[in-house]
Amino acid sequence: MITKEQQVPKMIDSVHQQFDKAADIMDLNPDIRKILAQTNNEIVVHFPVRLDNGSVEVFTGYRVQHNNALGPYKGGLRYHPAIELDDAKALAIWMTWKTSLAGLPYGGGKGGIQLDPSKYSMSELERITRRFTHALGDNIGPEYDIPAPDVNTNAQIMAWIADTYMSTKQPNERSKYSHVVTGKPVNSGGLRGRDRATGYGVVVTLKAWAEWRKTTLKGKKYIVQGFGNVGQWASVFMHDNGAILTAVQDASGSIFNENGIDPTDLLLYMKANNGVIANYPKAVPLTHDDFFAVDCDVCIPAALGNQITEQNAAGIKAKVIAEGANGPTTPEGESILREKGVDIIPDILCNSGGVIGSYFEWLQNRSGEIWEFEDVITRLEKKILDSFSRVVGTSEAYQTDLRTAAYIEAIKRIELTYNDRGVFP
């Protein structure tokens, strides 16, 4: 009997399949193909932390650095019990494509700690974070590898990392290292609007998709999986554009209201109920397996990877999938969706608003400037629309899907860099 775990491929397998498809179509230089198929560095650290009850627990942390041909490694840190080295490798590779596609001077990195943050107090999470930062040492740095928030991490955790890293430097030079991480609180060098950048970017790509398909988001029904930072802001901006939220799913359960759910009201409820959406009184419960089959126009998976698979893709009724999460659609699931004529706005394009916002924060810290919110949003939208336009153009030129076109655009930029610089020695 084949188990569900066996049916769903590992994210690293999906990454390699997607890369190979794009490399074949674009006839990628075979030497560069060999380089990009591998990660540069894979760092695993084990470190002890004393918990509130006085006991010591040893944690495992990861940082994978895929490629830095275009600039410093860049990518998030996630705190999740299921993260492992292969997951970090897959996510780091996706970050290389994402930063390249966005035209940023970055490579790809990713990492995290294997833990369930809900099981630890704030003081324990602070000690875990600071000890992890110390264990990484000079494997991160503002001009070398720049972490950012990801699943179950936030601005507070970035502030702890920045403070720990800066404290290892000479007192008269500490301010030079504030951009060792991005996604910090505004008062600690963070960027105005960085909190909503990813969710806003998701909706910018959806508006561009609607214009491309000669339609509008107004009146469109949408469903959102994951009501964390990305899902919340994407829901709010979709609502602002006249779309109707009909179903939401998170780890606590799924809810449905065919007449619409106010995302702001749901967020207030969630904050008042220990961060879960289950039992929201203005919607009815929905079984987990029925969520993706809800009748809608737009589906926004904004949780974890491998959510849309060959087991549930056939039941999806949405006309477009906007990938707010990293790797939410398996290659097998995508094949079914493409046969159904469903458009997929790929993750490396759709959720790139976060890393673009991080780039703006990095620039702000390096120059000692403070950017206004309006400037951030305007520049963010311009970059994403430029990427969307190039991906559509490449899709039409190569007669391929949007994901493969996005890969071709991203890989082509790195290929040109290697062609210019050569391979040392």
PDB file of C-alpha atoms in Angstrom, residues 51-228:
ATOM      1  CA  LEU A  51      14.975  26.023  29.137  1.00  0.00           C
ATOM      2  CA  ASP A  52      12.837  27.807  31.729  1.00  0.00           C
ATOM      3  CA  ASN A  53      12.556  24.674  33.867  1.00  0.00           C
ATOM      4  CA  GLY A  54      16.335  24.427  34.132  1.00  0.00           C
ATOM      5  CA  SER A  55      16.766  21.486  31.759  1.00  0.00           C
ATOM      6  CA  VAL A  56      18.977  21.614  28.674  1.00  0.00           C
ATOM      7  CA  GLU A  57      17.706  20.787  25.186  1.00  0.00           C
ATOM      8  CA  VAL A  58      19.907  20.375  22.103  1.00  0.00           C
ATOM      9  CA  PHE A  59      18.489  21.883  18.916  1.00  0.00           C
ATOM     10  CA  THR A  60      19.415  21.328  15.271  1.00  0.00           C
ATOM     11  CA  GLY A  61      19.706  24.300  12.938  1.00  0.00           C
ATOM     12  CA  TYR A  62      20.405  24.599   9.225  1.00  0.00           C
ATOM     13  CA  ARG A  63      21.695  27.161   6.750  1.00  0.00           C
ATOM     14  CA  VAL A  64      22.079  26.213   3.110  1.00  0.00           C
ATOM     15  CA  GLN A  65      23.798  28.550   0.629  1.00  0.00           C
ATOM     16  CA  HIS A  66      23.008  27.637  -2.968  1.00  0.00           C
ATOM     17  CA  ASN A  67      24.698  30.142  -5.259  1.00  0.00           C
ATOM     18  CA  ASN A  68      26.160  33.646  -4.914  1.00  0.00           C
ATOM     19  CA  ALA A  69      27.175  34.481  -8.487  1.00  0.00           C
ATOM     20  CA  LEU A  70      24.923  37.555  -8.418  1.00  0.00           C
ATOM     21  CA  GLY A  71      25.641  38.677  -4.856  1.00  0.00           C
ATOM     22  CA  PRO A  72      25.286  37.711  -1.169  1.00  0.00           C
ATOM     23  CA  TYR A  73      23.118  34.739  -0.222  1.00  0.00           C
ATOM     24  CA  LYS A  74      19.614  35.842   0.755  1.00  0.00           C
ATOM     25  CA  GLY A  75      16.718  33.920   2.243  1.00  0.00           C
ATOM     26  CA  GLY A  76      14.542  33.252   5.239  1.00  0.00           C
ATOM     27  CA  LEU A  77      14.834  31.279   8.438  1.00  0.00           C
ATOM     28  CA  ARG A  78      11.909  29.104   9.471  1.00  0.00           C
ATOM     29  CA  TYR A  79      11.125  27.485  12.820  1.00  0.00           C
ATOM     30  CA  HIS A  80       9.277  24.244  12.112  1.00  0.00           C
ATOM     31  CA  PRO A  81       9.455  20.689  13.496  1.00  0.00           C
ATOM     32  CA  ALA A  82       9.504  19.131  10.011  1.00  0.00           C
ATOM     33  CA  ILE A  83      12.345  21.148   8.475  1.00  0.00           C
ATOM     34  CA  GLU A  84      15.330  19.066   7.380  1.00  0.00           C
ATOM     35  CA  LEU A  85      18.433  19.581   5.265  1.00  0.00           C
ATOM     36  CA  ASP A  86      16.800  18.642   1.948  1.00  0.00           C
ATOM     37  CA  ASP A  87      13.989  21.137   2.587  1.00  0.00           C
ATOM     38  CA  ALA A  88      16.520  23.884   3.277  1.00  0.00           C
ATOM     39  CA  LYS A  89      18.364  22.948   0.063  1.00  0.00           C
ATOM     40  CA  ALA A  90      15.172  23.166  -1.998  1.00  0.00           C
ATOM     41  CA  LEU A  91      14.196  26.498  -0.489  1.00  0.00           C
ATOM     42  CA  ALA A  92      17.702  27.919  -0.984  1.00  0.00           C
ATOM     43  CA  ILE A  93      17.644  26.961  -4.675  1.00  0.00           C
ATOM     44  CA  TRP A  94      14.226  28.588  -5.103  1.00  0.00           C
ATOM     45  CA  MET A  95      15.652  31.743  -3.512  1.00  0.00           C
ATOM     46  CA  THR A  96      18.415  31.865  -6.123  1.00  0.00           C
ATOM     47  CA  TRP A  97      15.818  31.835  -8.895  1.00  0.00           C
ATOM     48  CA  LYS A  98      13.574  34.295  -7.055  1.00  0.00           C
ATOM     49  CA  THR A  99      16.254  36.921  -6.473  1.00  0.00           C
ATOM     50  CA  SER A 100      17.581  36.554 -10.013  1.00  0.00           C
ATOM     51  CA  LEU A 101      14.127  36.896 -11.562  1.00  0.00           C
ATOM     52  CA  ALA A 102      13.491  40.040  -9.506  1.00  0.00           C
ATOM     53  CA  GLY A 103      16.752  41.551 -10.779  1.00  0.00           C
ATOM     54  CA  LEU A 104      18.297  41.742  -7.306  1.00  0.00           C
ATOM     55  CA  PRO A 105      22.040  41.527  -6.535  1.00  0.00           C
ATOM     56  CA  TYR A 106      21.557  38.397  -4.436  1.00  0.00           C
ATOM     57  CA  GLY A 107      21.975  34.639  -4.490  1.00  0.00           C
ATOM     58  CA  GLY A 108      19.890  32.076  -2.638  1.00  0.00           C
ATOM     59  CA  GLY A 109      20.076  30.842   0.933  1.00  0.00           C
ATOM     60  CA  LYS A 110      17.639  29.324   3.407  1.00  0.00           C
ATOM     61  CA  GLY A 111      17.628  27.724   6.825  1.00  0.00           C
ATOM     62  CA  GLY A 112      15.960  27.351  10.157  1.00  0.00           C
ATOM     63  CA  ILE A 113      15.642  25.377  13.361  1.00  0.00           C
ATOM     64  CA  GLN A 114      13.865  22.078  13.836  1.00  0.00           C
ATOM     65  CA  LEU A 115      11.328  22.988  16.522  1.00  0.00           C
ATOM     66  CA  ASP A 116       7.668  23.803  17.197  1.00  0.00           C
ATOM     67  CA  PRO A 117       7.785  27.392  18.487  1.00  0.00           C
ATOM     68  CA  SER A 118       4.353  27.079  20.129  1.00  0.00           C
ATOM     69  CA  LYS A 119       5.906  24.757  22.716  1.00  0.00           C
ATOM     70  CA  TYR A 120       8.391  27.345  23.985  1.00  0.00           C
ATOM     71  CA  SER A 121       8.057  30.570  25.946  1.00  0.00           C
ATOM     72  CA  MET A 122       9.180  33.912  24.550  1.00  0.00           C
ATOM     73  CA  SER A 123      12.238  33.903  26.786  1.00  0.00           C
ATOM     74  CA  GLU A 124      13.123  30.382  25.580  1.00  0.00           C
ATOM     75  CA  LEU A 125      12.675  31.414  21.922  1.00  0.00           C
ATOM     76  CA  GLU A 126      14.963  34.370  22.527  1.00  0.00           C
ATOM     77  CA  ARG A 127      17.686  32.142  24.000  1.00  0.00           C
ATOM     78  CA  ILE A 128      17.252  29.593  21.179  1.00  0.00           C
ATOM     79  CA  THR A 129      17.484  32.326  18.545  1.00  0.00           C
ATOM     80  CA  ARG A 130      20.531  33.993  20.058  1.00  0.00           C
ATOM     81  CA  ARG A 131      22.329  30.668  20.542  1.00  0.00           C
ATOM     82  CA  PHE A 132      21.560  29.671  16.938  1.00  0.00           C
ATOM     83  CA  THR A 133      22.949  32.995  15.719  1.00  0.00           C
ATOM     84  CA  HIS A 134      26.109  32.460  17.738  1.00  0.00           C
ATOM     85  CA  ALA A 135      26.440  28.918  16.367  1.00  0.00           C
ATOM     86  CA  LEU A 136      26.191  30.184  12.784  1.00  0.00           C
ATOM     87  CA  GLY A 137      28.914  32.747  13.484  1.00  0.00           C
ATOM     88  CA  ASP A 138      30.429  34.222  10.334  1.00  0.00           C
ATOM     89  CA  ASN A 139      28.420  31.897   8.114  1.00  0.00           C
ATOM     90  CA  ILE A 140      26.035  34.866   7.959  1.00  0.00           C
ATOM     91  CA  GLY A 141      26.906  38.517   7.420  1.00  0.00           C
ATOM     92  CA  PRO A 142      25.525  41.697   5.822  1.00  0.00           C
ATOM     93  CA  GLU A 143      27.649  41.294   2.699  1.00  0.00           C
ATOM     94  CA  TYR A 144      27.752  37.486   2.720  1.00  0.00           C
ATOM     95  CA  ASP A 145      24.466  35.846   3.796  1.00  0.00           C
ATOM     96  CA  ILE A 146      21.449  37.831   4.936  1.00  0.00           C
ATOM     97  CA  PRO A 147      18.596  35.941   6.655  1.00  0.00           C
ATOM     98  CA  ALA A 148      14.991  37.157   6.846  1.00  0.00           C
ATOM     99  CA  PRO A 149      11.674  35.988   8.366  1.00  0.00           C
ATOM    100  CA  ASP A 150       9.947  32.891   7.045  1.00  0.00           C
ATOM    101  CA  VAL A 151       7.483  30.353   8.473  1.00  0.00           C
ATOM    102  CA  ASN A 152       6.990  30.916  12.245  1.00  0.00           C
ATOM    103  CA  THR A 153       9.611  33.670  12.437  1.00  0.00           C
ATOM    104  CA  ASN A 154       8.992  37.416  12.584  1.00  0.00           C
ATOM    105  CA  ALA A 155      10.445  40.871  13.136  1.00  0.00           C
ATOM    106  CA  GLN A 156      11.156  40.179  16.818  1.00  0.00           C
ATOM    107  CA  ILE A 157      13.282  37.152  15.978  1.00  0.00           C
ATOM    108  CA  MET A 158      15.172  39.173  13.356  1.00  0.00           C
ATOM    109  CA  ALA A 159      15.862  41.851  15.994  1.00  0.00           C
ATOM    110  CA  TRP A 160      17.343  39.221  18.320  1.00  0.00           C
ATOM    111  CA  ILE A 161      19.551  37.880  15.532  1.00  0.00           C
ATOM    112  CA  ALA A 162      20.765  41.368  14.587  1.00  0.00           C
ATOM    113  CA  ASP A 163      21.524  42.282  18.196  1.00  0.00           C
ATOM    114  CA  THR A 164      23.395  39.014  18.839  1.00  0.00           C
ATOM    115  CA  TYR A 165      25.441  39.274  15.649  1.00  0.00           C
ATOM    116  CA  MET A 166      26.250  42.972  16.181  1.00  0.00           C
ATOM    117  CA  SER A 167      27.344  42.305  19.767  1.00  0.00           C
ATOM    118  CA  THR A 168      30.170  40.105  18.454  1.00  0.00           C
ATOM    119  CA  LYS A 169      31.729  43.074  16.649  1.00  0.00           C
ATOM    120  CA  GLN A 170      33.860  45.934  17.952  1.00  0.00           C
ATOM    121  CA  PRO A 171      31.666  48.573  19.678  1.00  0.00           C
ATOM    122  CA  ASN A 172      32.709  51.341  17.282  1.00  0.00           C
ATOM    123  CA  GLU A 173      31.746  49.218  14.261  1.00  0.00           C
ATOM    124  CA  ARG A 174      28.504  47.560  15.363  1.00  0.00           C
ATOM    125  CA  SER A 175      26.229  49.937  13.462  1.00  0.00           C
ATOM    126  CA  LYS A 176      27.843  48.778  10.203  1.00  0.00           C
ATOM    127  CA  TYR A 177      26.281  45.341  10.652  1.00  0.00           C
ATOM    128  CA  SER A 178      22.613  46.212  11.196  1.00  0.00           C
ATOM    129  CA  HIS A 179      21.731  44.824   7.751  1.00  0.00           C
ATOM    130  CA  VAL A 180      22.889  41.306   8.695  1.00  0.00           C
ATOM    131  CA  VAL A 181      19.175  40.452   8.618  1.00  0.00           C
ATOM    132  CA  THR A 182      16.120  42.065   7.046  1.00  0.00           C
ATOM    133  CA  GLY A 183      12.518  42.043   8.200  1.00  0.00           C
ATOM    134  CA  LYS A 184      13.462  43.824  11.432  1.00  0.00           C
ATOM    135  CA  PRO A 185      11.072  46.061  13.431  1.00  0.00           C
ATOM    136  CA  VAL A 186      10.901  49.598  11.990  1.00  0.00           C
ATOM    137  CA  ASN A 187      12.475  51.064  15.145  1.00  0.00           C
ATOM    138  CA  SER A 188      15.415  48.678  14.751  1.00  0.00           C
ATOM    139  CA  GLY A 189      16.206  49.568  11.158  1.00  0.00           C
ATOM    140  CA  GLY A 190      13.292  47.806   9.507  1.00  0.00           C
ATOM    141  CA  LEU A 191      11.495  48.973   6.383  1.00  0.00           C
ATOM    142  CA  ARG A 192       8.082  50.582   6.475  1.00  0.00           C
ATOM    143  CA  GLY A 193       5.760  48.188   4.668  1.00  0.00           C
ATOM    144  CA  ARG A 194       8.059  45.145   4.843  1.00  0.00           C
ATOM    145  CA  ASP A 195       5.442  43.276   6.904  1.00  0.00           C
ATOM    146  CA  ARG A 196       2.929  43.394   4.059  1.00  0.00           C
ATOM    147  CA  ALA A 197       5.331  43.236   1.109  1.00  0.00           C
ATOM    148  CA  THR A 198       4.866  39.540   0.299  1.00  0.00           C
ATOM    149  CA  GLY A 199       1.077  39.595   0.528  1.00  0.00           C
ATOM    150  CA  TYR A 200       0.921  42.820  -1.446  1.00  0.00           C
ATOM    151  CA  GLY A 201       3.146  41.314  -4.120  1.00  0.00           C
ATOM    152  CA  VAL A 202       0.816  38.316  -4.440  1.00  0.00           C
ATOM    153  CA  VAL A 203      -2.070  40.642  -5.245  1.00  0.00           C
ATOM    154  CA  VAL A 204       0.032  42.763  -7.628  1.00  0.00           C
ATOM    155  CA  THR A 205       0.734  39.625  -9.662  1.00  0.00           C
ATOM    156  CA  LEU A 206      -2.955  38.687  -9.573  1.00  0.00           C
ATOM    157  CA  LYS A 207      -3.940  42.134 -10.849  1.00  0.00           C
ATOM    158  CA  ALA A 208      -1.369  41.766 -13.625  1.00  0.00           C
ATOM    159  CA  TRP A 209      -2.756  38.297 -14.410  1.00  0.00           C
ATOM    160  CA  ALA A 210      -6.301  39.679 -14.555  1.00  0.00           C
ATOM    161  CA  GLU A 211      -5.223  42.420 -16.951  1.00  0.00           C
ATOM    162  CA  TRP A 212      -3.358  39.849 -19.079  1.00  0.00           C
ATOM    163  CA  ARG A 213      -6.486  37.701 -19.207  1.00  0.00           C
ATOM    164  CA  LYS A 214      -8.647  40.777 -19.914  1.00  0.00           C
ATOM    165  CA  THR A 215     -10.670  40.535 -16.722  1.00  0.00           C
ATOM    166  CA  THR A 216     -10.701  42.101 -13.253  1.00  0.00           C
ATOM    167  CA  LEU A 217     -10.417  40.960  -9.634  1.00  0.00           C
ATOM    168  CA  LYS A 218     -13.632  42.719  -8.665  1.00  0.00           C
ATOM    169  CA  GLY A 219     -16.284  40.180  -7.728  1.00  0.00           C
ATOM    170  CA  LYS A 220     -13.880  37.232  -8.024  1.00  0.00           C
ATOM    171  CA  LYS A 221     -14.238  34.597  -5.306  1.00  0.00           C
ATOM    172  CA  TYR A 222     -10.961  33.555  -3.695  1.00  0.00           C
ATOM    173  CA  ILE A 223      -9.779  31.036  -1.116  1.00  0.00           C
ATOM    174  CA  VAL A 224      -6.639  31.282   1.018  1.00  0.00           C
ATOM    175  CA  GLN A 225      -4.671  28.457   2.602  1.00  0.00           C
ATOM    176  CA  GLY A 226      -2.608  29.716   5.509  1.00  0.00           C
ATOM    177  CA  PHE A 227      -3.585  32.810   7.494  1.00  0.00           C
ATOM    178  CA  GLY A 228      -0.144  33.868   8.615  1.00  0.00           C
TER     179      GLY A 228
END
